[in-house]
Amino acid sequence: MSSYSSLAEAVRRLVLKQTVREILFTVIIAVVLNGVALGLHVWRDYWEPVLLINFVLLVVVAESVGELVPIRFKPLYDRALAFGFPAIILLCWEGLVNAGVLNARWFPAPSSILEALWDLTVNYDRFNKSSLLGRPWLIPQEWNSNGMDGIKALFRESHVYATLSRVMLGFTFGSLPGILIGMAMGMNATVRNMLDMTLSALYVLPKIAIFPIMMLLFPDPFGEGPKIAVVAISAFFLVTISTMAGVQQIDPVLIQAGRNYGANRWQMFRHVILPGALPMIFSGLRLALGTGLIVIVAIEFVRAKIGVGRVILYYWEILSTAKMYAGLFVTMILGVTLTYGLQLIERLVIPWQRK
Amino acid sequence: MRPKIVARNVVKTYKSKDGDILAIDDFSLEVAEGEFVCIVGPSGCGKSTFLRILAGLTPLTAGTVDIARDAKAQKPLNSMVFQEYAIYPWKTVRDNVAFGLEMRGVSKHTRYVIAEDWLKRVGLLKFANYYPHQLSGGMKQRVSIARALANDPEVLLMDEPLGALDAQMRTVLQGELLNLWEIDRKTVVYITHSIDEAILLGDRVIVMTAHPGKIKMEFTIEIPRPRMIETMSTPEFALQKGIIWEALKDEVARVYGEQL
């Protein structure tokens, strides 16, 4: 027994040794290769293939290290890879800017983007009469001097609040009718036949292209109405189509069972159709939320005094690129936060799903 | 005494591009109160269609179907157990079993008491709060059977309930079904393609012809109750199986002949 386990131990060590040797070997190759490349100015002229080779070597090392990681730390290691890779990219970016390879005018170093983000967050832009978050630390002071109006003014100057409120309002006004009409289309063949083709045709229209029509429809063409409407319309199509698909993919035998056990129309909807379609409805909502953010940033490029899209465009126009990147970064954060929030709601509403 | 189920001259045709297709032709059946009737037949002989006609899920083309209702007790006419389980993934095991009661407006407390009672009998009480995706196939079908029994219908309709299970699980559930049926001896119409299962469970076995579905022969199973899985290894069981297979094999051959 003991001889057997010592044999297993020996094999394990051998494999371990081999893997360690592999890692060292790969690292040495990488160092030599990059040294040669730097010395011969290959980096400057052929940086694409060199980058590719470096990436492949990185994958080889990461995979070998993965074999050495004990099984209980594997999830942690996987997360480390997920966050470590972008961190390496950012570090390289920083390094390349400092070395003068990348032009800091167009590709400012991550550290200066972060600096710009801090600048945008804490400072009030007098020229545009706006700030990124609306300076929430002024709330008590404004409340004391101007009351509710003061707080409203703070909200009005916030780019993030402007974008978020447009996305959320549009998302709500688009998704609710989307769910209702999608349900009707899923349950009734006549409604489906009447709407399906038209919706598919309208769905492919770029939503930014209907913005002028929305501006005609609203009394204040430059106000919030048209912007929210375009987000709502984008959300509507996505939610309608996925809700319809969600209703249609319900197993017919579940509906037969409902009938056999005496469900009336309302009960059938409440206990069979709605829960059966919910997973698909939520994937539609997820798409709609992401698309809503994309659409609103595009619209803020076209016509907005305030909003994250406006931040990006404005700092591009005045060639303050670090702040432009900060705007892009804020958009990413918004997207991730919104999607994550929706996922939390989904987990509460659909507890039966396998995860 | 008036029979529990009377089906007279049931005809079912389906419309298709090439004209009407006759699925069931002149099918008549009477089932007595408390009788367990099994219908066997080759695949596609219309036995499931007949059951769905009994359940009122499929309209019939001609003929009549009548299930006698007990005037005193307000029971649902029939409850069906589906081969595909047809339990709801979004409901817990307890809520699935209580489903029929909930549809009939039985209060939450009462229906949970009944549901848990049946869950205890099928051995799933400790899974009451589970969702179906956490259960095996055999457990899901137990939930489906418990749902039908908890609904306490006038007649129980079972459409190849064990057809999707592996052979061992099927044998286990056949034994459980025998025990469950002994509790209140409900009127049952049971569709299966297994002669063994039909003889083991049924008071009467009806063999159907293929295309169109008609009654070919009827057998009364004299094997005394209560029966159990061991009954299947008795000589009289083997004898009965041989006789029924004799009637069924031509129909099976006909179906295969058409397919080959």
XYZ file of C-alpha atoms in Angstrom:
615
model
C 0.000 0.000 0.000
C 2.720 2.418 1.075
C 4.923 1.465 -1.873
C 1.991 2.080 -4.188
C 1.317 5.525 -2.772
C 4.995 6.432 -2.859
C 5.021 5.422 -6.525
C 2.025 7.694 -7.180
C 3.848 10.424 -5.301
C 6.917 9.942 -7.479
C 4.846 10.127 -10.684
C 3.161 13.272 -9.413
C 6.501 14.880 -8.667
C 7.824 13.926 -12.086
C 4.850 15.535 -13.794
C 5.224 18.561 -11.548
C 8.898 18.853 -12.409
C 8.114 18.584 -16.092
C 5.506 21.310 -15.886
C 7.826 23.601 -13.955
C 10.524 22.985 -16.561
C 8.010 23.778 -19.308
C 7.135 27.082 -17.682
C 10.782 28.090 -17.210
C 11.558 27.087 -20.793
C 8.694 29.186 -22.169
C 9.639 32.198 -20.064
C 13.255 31.985 -21.292
C 12.074 31.792 -24.905
C 9.892 34.838 -24.328
C 12.714 36.882 -22.762
C 15.230 35.971 -25.476
C 12.734 36.563 -28.268
C 11.688 39.968 -26.985
C 15.275 40.971 -26.281
C 16.275 40.135 -29.843
C 13.166 41.837 -31.192
C 13.906 45.009 -29.242
C 17.573 45.004 -30.245
C 16.883 44.587 -33.957
C 14.011 47.126 -33.991
C 11.653 44.324 -35.007
C 9.186 45.637 -32.444
C 8.754 48.859 -34.349
C 8.401 47.397 -37.854
C 6.717 44.046 -37.232
C 4.946 44.581 -33.937
C 1.809 42.595 -34.934
C 3.468 39.139 -35.314
C 5.680 39.763 -32.266
C 2.584 40.613 -30.230
C 0.869 37.467 -31.447
C 3.838 35.254 -30.513
C 3.984 36.883 -27.083
C 0.294 36.204 -26.570
C 0.703 32.530 -27.508
C 3.642 32.188 -25.077
C 1.544 33.838 -22.366
C -1.265 31.337 -22.947
C 1.230 28.428 -22.739
C 2.599 29.698 -19.419
C -0.882 30.415 -17.989
C -2.058 26.937 -18.958
C 0.943 25.213 -17.376
C 0.548 27.244 -14.204
C -3.119 26.183 -14.258
C -1.991 22.523 -14.109
C 0.045 23.258 -10.986
C -2.792 25.031 -9.177
C -4.546 22.750 -6.632
C -8.108 21.927 -7.642
C -9.702 23.941 -4.816
C -7.920 27.104 -5.939
C -8.900 26.538 -9.583
C -11.955 28.859 -9.548
C -9.803 31.544 -7.938
C -7.130 31.037 -10.588
C -9.749 31.279 -13.374
C -10.900 34.598 -11.929
C -7.316 35.742 -11.664
C -6.923 35.041 -15.392
C -10.111 36.941 -16.198
C -8.945 40.040 -14.303
C -5.213 39.551 -14.783
C -5.263 39.629 -18.573
C -6.832 43.084 -18.913
C -4.527 44.247 -16.105
C -1.519 43.113 -18.155
C -2.896 44.879 -21.231
C -3.301 48.106 -19.210
C 0.216 47.763 -17.787
C 1.634 47.263 -21.293
C -0.313 50.284 -22.476
C 1.112 52.345 -19.621
C 4.611 51.117 -20.370
C 4.380 51.733 -24.110
C 3.197 55.316 -23.536
C 6.031 55.984 -21.073
C 8.528 54.496 -23.551
C 7.197 56.821 -26.222
C 6.022 54.006 -28.506
C 2.379 55.020 -28.199
C 1.422 58.634 -28.760
C 0.045 59.968 -25.469
C -2.011 62.540 -27.354
C -4.245 59.820 -28.865
C -3.676 56.956 -26.472
C -3.166 58.557 -23.062
C -1.813 56.180 -20.436
C -4.393 54.441 -18.188
C -3.024 56.395 -15.227
C -3.770 59.717 -16.897
C -7.241 58.451 -17.927
C -7.868 57.645 -14.276
C -6.629 61.092 -13.352
C -9.008 62.612 -15.910
C -11.862 60.555 -14.496
C -11.122 61.887 -11.022
C -10.950 65.404 -12.431
C -14.351 64.969 -14.140
C -15.883 63.521 -10.996
C -14.886 66.180 -8.491
C -14.921 69.298 -10.681
C -17.796 71.333 -12.043
C -17.547 72.260 -15.734
C -18.478 75.951 -15.760
C -18.569 76.205 -19.541
C -21.044 73.346 -20.027
C -22.719 73.907 -16.655
C -22.389 70.225 -15.836
C -20.531 67.597 -13.805
C -20.151 63.848 -14.159
C -22.090 62.657 -11.113
C -23.860 65.880 -10.059
C -21.556 66.439 -7.091
C -23.602 64.452 -4.534
C -21.396 65.758 -1.695
C -23.091 69.161 -2.152
C -26.539 67.712 -1.398
C -26.681 68.692 2.330
C -25.405 72.194 1.587
C -27.883 72.698 -1.311
C -30.721 71.308 0.784
C -30.011 73.869 3.500
C -29.738 76.844 1.185
C -32.145 76.068 -1.699
C -34.184 73.046 -0.529
C -35.605 70.643 -3.104
C -34.817 72.970 -6.010
C -31.143 72.879 -5.146
C -31.065 69.105 -5.204
C -32.963 69.027 -8.495
C -30.385 71.400 -9.953
C -27.609 69.043 -8.878
C -29.360 66.151 -10.626
C -29.830 68.272 -13.751
C -26.108 68.964 -14.046
C -25.161 65.244 -13.835
C -24.130 63.474 -17.044
C -24.500 60.021 -15.534
C -27.963 60.790 -14.161
C -29.073 62.138 -17.556
C -27.932 59.030 -19.410
C -29.188 56.602 -16.762
C -32.629 58.181 -16.542
C -33.003 58.141 -20.343
C -32.016 54.483 -20.502
C -34.232 53.437 -17.608
C -37.307 55.367 -18.736
C -36.938 54.227 -22.344
C -36.310 50.669 -21.219
C -39.443 50.678 -19.062
C -41.710 52.346 -21.629
C -40.461 49.948 -24.318
C -40.307 46.670 -22.403
C -43.749 46.690 -20.808
C -45.708 46.967 -24.081
C -43.130 44.618 -25.612
C -43.965 41.917 -23.084
C -47.722 42.430 -23.594
C -47.623 42.371 -27.385
C -45.082 39.533 -27.437
C -47.432 37.524 -25.219
C -50.366 38.224 -27.504
C -48.296 37.221 -30.538
C -47.133 34.035 -28.859
C -50.607 32.952 -27.807
C -52.649 34.021 -30.823
C -51.730 32.958 -34.359
C -53.808 35.729 -35.974
C -52.026 38.481 -34.069
C -48.715 36.802 -34.866
C -49.472 36.597 -38.589
C -50.488 40.239 -38.679
C -47.441 41.609 -36.840
C -44.523 39.222 -37.224
C -43.288 40.261 -40.667
C -43.762 43.983 -40.067
C -41.918 43.812 -36.749
C -39.044 41.877 -38.300
C -38.768 44.509 -41.016
C -38.866 47.440 -38.578
C -36.509 45.704 -36.182
C -33.579 45.893 -38.606
C -33.920 49.671 -39.043
C -31.048 51.388 -37.220
C -32.844 53.123 -34.382
C -30.730 56.252 -34.665
C -32.252 56.670 -38.147
C -35.731 57.188 -36.719
C -34.529 59.887 -34.321
C -35.566 62.700 -36.725
C -39.114 61.305 -36.841
C -39.208 61.271 -33.043
C -38.050 64.895 -33.010
C -40.996 65.752 -35.253
C -43.439 63.910 -33.026
C -42.581 65.635 -29.760
C -43.511 69.232 -28.907
C -39.962 69.878 -27.712
C -37.729 68.255 -30.352
C -34.577 68.987 -28.333
C -35.965 67.779 -25.010
C -35.903 64.405 -23.335
C -38.992 63.010 -25.150
C -37.449 61.982 -28.492
C -34.353 60.501 -26.836
C -36.373 58.335 -24.445
C -38.700 57.347 -27.289
C -35.859 55.991 -29.412
C -34.527 53.906 -26.503
C -38.083 52.679 -25.863
C -38.547 51.642 -29.481
C -35.252 49.726 -29.548
C -36.198 47.914 -26.344
C -39.714 47.246 -27.607
C -38.632 45.222 -30.657
C -36.131 43.090 -28.779
C -38.496 42.349 -25.909
C -41.476 41.684 -28.194
C -39.604 39.219 -30.371
C -38.039 37.280 -27.501
C -41.283 37.212 -25.509
C -43.091 35.779 -28.519
C -40.384 33.140 -28.958
C -40.548 32.413 -25.232
C -44.282 31.708 -25.396
C -43.947 29.590 -28.511
C -41.224 27.341 -27.119
C -43.378 26.230 -24.172
C -43.829 22.456 -24.390
C -47.424 21.844 -25.647
C -47.828 18.987 -23.178
C -47.551 21.528 -20.317
C -50.496 23.395 -21.806
C -52.436 20.140 -22.216
C -51.738 19.339 -18.576
C -53.040 22.781 -17.628
C -56.260 22.162 -19.533
C -56.617 18.656 -18.131
C -56.280 19.946 -14.568
C -58.933 22.560 -15.180
C -56.960 25.802 -15.597
C -59.114 28.631 -16.933
C -57.736 31.294 -19.268
C -56.315 33.467 -16.529
C -54.864 30.523 -14.613
C -53.306 29.181 -17.794
C -51.620 32.550 -18.321
C -50.564 32.974 -14.701
C -49.357 29.412 -14.019
C -48.209 28.109 -17.413
C -47.601 30.718 -20.131
C -46.010 33.535 -18.131
C -43.553 31.450 -16.073
C -42.788 29.338 -19.141
C -41.836 32.407 -21.148
C -39.966 34.238 -18.355
C -36.438 32.976 -19.097
C -36.736 34.160 -22.714
C -38.352 37.428 -21.627
C -35.348 38.082 -19.422
C -32.868 37.388 -22.175
C -34.827 39.915 -24.248
C -34.658 42.425 -21.391
C -30.913 41.928 -21.069
C -30.421 42.606 -24.766
C -32.763 45.593 -24.581
C -30.877 47.167 -21.687
C -27.513 46.825 -23.418
C -28.900 48.118 -26.704
C -30.599 50.984 -24.871
C -27.234 52.172 -23.570
C -25.622 51.885 -27.021
C -28.484 53.811 -28.622
C -28.551 56.577 -26.025
C -24.807 57.234 -26.303
C -25.198 57.491 -30.081
C -28.099 59.910 -29.676
C -26.191 62.011 -27.164
C -23.513 62.322 -29.828
C -26.080 63.738 -32.199
C -28.089 66.039 -30.007
C -27.665 66.502 -26.270
C -26.351 69.167 -23.939
C -25.715 66.638 -21.234
C -25.089 62.916 -20.963
C -22.167 60.489 -21.073
C -22.237 60.389 -24.884
C -21.968 64.182 -24.863
C -18.911 63.927 -22.552
C -17.153 61.616 -25.012
C -17.909 63.777 -28.037
C -17.164 67.111 -26.328
C -13.719 66.106 -25.060
C -12.924 64.649 -28.465
C -13.840 67.982 -30.051
C -11.587 69.937 -27.695
C -8.891 67.237 -28.032
C -8.853 66.425 -24.347
C -8.466 62.722 -25.102
C -7.841 61.500 -21.556
C -11.272 62.832 -20.570
C -12.779 61.293 -23.694
C -11.428 57.894 -22.605
C -12.782 58.562 -19.129
C -16.219 58.997 -20.745
C -15.839 55.659 -22.534
C -14.837 54.066 -19.249
C -17.923 55.471 -17.505
C -20.107 54.052 -20.287
C -18.570 50.625 -19.710
C -19.180 50.846 -15.971
C -22.795 51.831 -16.604
C -23.298 48.885 -18.948
C -21.786 46.381 -16.540
C -23.755 47.747 -13.574
C -27.091 47.725 -15.411
C -26.610 44.183 -16.715
C -25.542 42.960 -13.291
C -28.576 44.592 -11.654
C -30.897 42.909 -14.122
C -29.205 39.579 -13.435
C -29.914 39.989 -9.723
C -33.587 40.631 -10.460
C -33.668 37.631 -12.799
C -32.323 35.357 -10.080
C -35.086 36.558 -7.736
C -37.876 36.203 -10.309
C -36.757 32.883 -11.826
C -35.573 30.816 -8.858
C -36.166 27.495 -10.630
C -33.484 27.972 -13.257
C -30.469 25.710 -13.302
C -27.406 27.823 -12.719
C -74.790 -1.087 -12.360
C -74.018 1.687 -14.790
C -70.457 1.545 -16.141
C -68.082 4.337 -15.127
C -66.844 5.040 -18.648
C -68.841 4.438 -21.792
C -67.264 5.094 -25.179
C -69.489 4.234 -28.121
C -68.410 3.954 -31.761
C -65.644 6.500 -31.381
C -64.207 7.629 -34.709
C -61.301 10.028 -35.131
C -60.061 11.315 -38.452
C -57.294 13.809 -39.092
C -57.374 16.161 -42.034
C -54.303 16.156 -44.239
C -53.351 17.290 -47.731
C -54.115 13.834 -49.140
C -57.592 13.723 -47.611
C -58.749 12.429 -44.260
C -56.691 9.929 -42.304
C -58.635 7.486 -40.147
C -56.859 7.178 -36.799
C -59.522 5.429 -34.722
C -62.355 3.431 -36.250
C -65.490 2.406 -34.397
C -63.913 1.995 -30.977
C -66.301 1.046 -28.192
C -65.324 0.474 -24.587
C -67.058 0.150 -21.251
C -65.134 0.385 -18.012
C -66.734 -0.576 -14.711
C -66.339 1.424 -11.504
C -63.009 0.534 -9.909
C -61.763 -1.386 -12.918
C -58.174 -1.150 -14.177
C -58.190 -1.410 -17.959
C -54.960 -1.548 -19.964
C -54.836 -0.842 -23.673
C -51.870 -2.247 -25.589
C -51.156 -1.852 -29.255
C -48.344 -1.215 -31.696
C -46.843 2.278 -31.941
C -49.091 4.743 -33.713
C -52.259 2.660 -33.381
C -54.194 5.567 -31.935
C -54.247 4.380 -28.324
C -52.893 7.684 -27.015
C -55.369 9.554 -29.205
C -58.212 7.563 -27.690
C -57.010 8.451 -24.194
C -56.822 12.134 -25.102
C -60.397 11.881 -26.420
C -61.450 10.394 -23.065
C -59.640 13.260 -21.330
C -61.463 15.793 -23.488
C -58.169 17.135 -24.851
C -58.863 16.018 -28.435
C -62.278 16.366 -30.067
C -63.761 13.196 -31.566
C -65.099 12.991 -35.124
C -68.053 10.716 -34.360
C -69.391 8.631 -31.485
C -69.912 9.435 -27.832
C -67.828 9.371 -24.685
C -69.384 9.533 -21.263
C -67.829 9.418 -17.820
C -70.333 8.894 -15.003
C -70.091 11.601 -12.365
C -70.701 10.978 -8.718
C -73.407 13.559 -7.974
C -72.548 13.926 -4.291
C -68.784 14.406 -4.450
C -67.647 17.329 -6.567
C -64.751 15.503 -8.144
C -63.007 16.400 -11.398
C -63.976 14.013 -14.197
C -60.492 12.827 -15.077
C -56.840 13.433 -14.407
C -54.110 12.423 -16.742
C -50.573 11.181 -16.185
C -48.452 12.003 -19.221
C -45.507 10.004 -20.558
C -43.499 13.252 -20.674
C -44.345 13.895 -16.973
C -45.688 17.343 -17.913
C -44.887 18.754 -14.487
C -44.019 22.432 -14.289
C -40.306 23.297 -14.023
C -41.194 26.595 -12.302
C -43.235 25.012 -9.521
C -41.841 23.199 -6.525
C -42.669 19.525 -6.115
C -45.328 20.463 -3.538
C -46.958 23.040 -5.810
C -46.870 20.633 -8.745
C -48.720 17.976 -6.768
C -51.215 20.583 -5.539
C -51.696 21.977 -9.062
C -55.109 20.439 -9.839
C -56.412 21.464 -6.406
C -55.129 24.995 -6.872
C -56.892 25.272 -10.248
C -60.109 24.254 -8.518
C -59.701 26.940 -5.896
C -58.866 24.714 -2.928
C -57.343 26.805 -0.136
C -53.586 26.809 0.224
C -53.592 25.057 3.571
C -55.916 22.243 2.487
C -54.172 21.601 -0.797
C -50.758 21.473 0.851
C -52.012 18.977 3.424
C -53.366 16.762 0.622
C -50.254 17.202 -1.516
C -47.912 16.324 1.327
C -50.016 13.288 2.115
C -49.535 11.987 -1.420
C -45.887 12.978 -1.461
C -45.418 10.833 1.612
C -47.034 7.895 -0.182
C -44.748 8.203 -3.210
C -41.739 8.711 -0.924
C -40.936 12.262 -1.980
C -41.962 14.245 1.086
C -38.435 15.433 1.774
C -38.224 16.762 -1.801
C -41.360 18.915 -1.392
C -39.436 22.176 -1.796
C -37.285 20.982 -4.695
C -37.724 22.094 -8.284
C -38.193 19.375 -10.932
C -34.756 19.887 -12.517
C -33.249 18.610 -9.277
C -35.118 15.273 -9.611
C -34.442 12.110 -11.612
C -36.868 10.856 -14.275
C -38.427 8.322 -11.916
C -38.964 10.976 -9.247
C -40.536 13.357 -11.775
C -43.012 10.689 -12.833
C -43.831 10.014 -9.176
C -44.634 13.720 -8.844
C -46.852 13.509 -11.911
C -48.670 10.435 -10.526
C -49.063 12.100 -7.126
C -50.510 15.178 -8.857
C -53.171 13.041 -10.563
C -54.043 11.133 -7.390
C -54.118 14.262 -5.217
C -56.667 15.689 -7.639
C -58.923 12.744 -6.702
C -60.636 12.401 -10.105
C -63.555 10.154 -11.071
C -61.225 8.274 -13.417
C -57.470 8.192 -13.814
C -56.048 8.239 -17.329
C -52.453 7.152 -17.785
C -50.664 7.557 -21.087
C -47.586 5.273 -21.103
C -46.532 6.800 -17.781
C -43.462 4.588 -17.441
C -42.485 4.694 -21.125
C -39.673 7.213 -20.709
C -37.984 5.414 -17.799
C -35.198 2.845 -17.868
C -36.106 -0.817 -17.308
C -35.140 -0.969 -13.628
C -36.908 2.232 -12.686
C -39.950 1.020 -14.630
C -40.104 -2.169 -12.562
C -39.806 -0.201 -9.324
C -42.611 2.134 -10.336
C -44.832 -0.741 -11.530
C -44.667 -2.125 -7.998
C -45.425 1.308 -6.521
C -48.361 1.788 -8.886
C -49.875 -1.522 -7.739
C -49.641 -0.405 -4.113
C -50.990 3.091 -4.812
C -53.935 1.695 -6.735
C -54.825 -0.625 -3.873
C -55.396 2.424 -1.634
C -58.646 3.508 -3.250
C -59.020 1.316 -6.376
C -59.832 4.104 -8.769
C -61.152 3.491 -12.256
C -58.085 3.537 -14.512
C -57.507 3.485 -18.249
C -53.835 2.749 -18.792
C -52.028 2.928 -22.119
C -48.839 0.929 -22.544
C -46.878 -0.934 -25.171
C -45.629 -3.472 -22.632
C -47.684 -6.663 -22.330
C -45.981 -7.431 -19.005
C -47.078 -4.120 -17.569
C -50.615 -4.557 -18.889
C -51.043 -8.000 -17.344
C -49.414 -6.993 -14.068
C -51.608 -3.944 -13.559
C -54.839 -4.618 -15.427
C -58.116 -6.345 -14.694
C -58.676 -6.354 -18.412
C -56.244 -5.977 -21.338
C -57.449 -4.635 -24.649
C -55.351 -5.255 -27.756
C -55.717 -2.685 -30.507
C -55.129 -3.111 -34.231
C -52.853 -0.810 -36.168
C -54.079 1.770 -38.713
C -56.868 2.415 -38.031
C -57.099 1.700 -34.316
C -59.843 -0.774 -33.488
C -60.345 -3.298 -30.733
C -58.800 -6.561 -31.848
C -59.256 -8.686 -28.742
C -60.050 -8.375 -25.074
C -58.576 -10.450 -22.261
C -59.760 -10.653 -18.681
C -56.796 -11.141 -16.360
C -57.773 -13.652 -13.692
C -54.543 -13.400 -11.698
C -55.691 -12.647 -8.135
C -54.913 -9.391 -6.379
C -53.072 -7.994 -4.571
C -50.372 -8.502 -7.158
C -46.701 -7.580 -6.912
C -43.603 -7.619 -9.079
C -43.043 -11.315 -8.162
C -46.364 -12.105 -9.841
C -44.554 -11.664 -13.138
C -42.549 -14.851 -12.577
C -45.558 -17.126 -12.043
C -46.543 -19.726 -14.722
C -50.029 -18.271 -15.155
C -48.486 -14.871 -15.912
C -46.254 -16.415 -18.602
C -49.248 -18.264 -20.053
C -51.321 -15.095 -20.201
C -48.425 -13.233 -21.804
C -48.109 -15.881 -24.494
C -51.807 -15.678 -25.366
C -51.803 -11.878 -25.615
C -48.592 -11.776 -27.609
C -50.236 -14.188 -30.080
C -52.916 -11.546 -30.678
C -50.569 -8.584 -30.768
C -47.725 -9.890 -32.904
C -49.622 -9.716 -36.227
C -50.365 -6.034 -35.577
C -46.761 -5.293 -34.689
C -45.657 -7.157 -37.823
C -48.078 -5.084 -39.905
C -46.618 -1.845 -38.558
C -43.066 -3.026 -39.213
C -44.027 -4.316 -42.664
C -45.253 -0.857 -43.576
C -42.157 0.800 -42.239
C -39.613 -1.504 -43.905
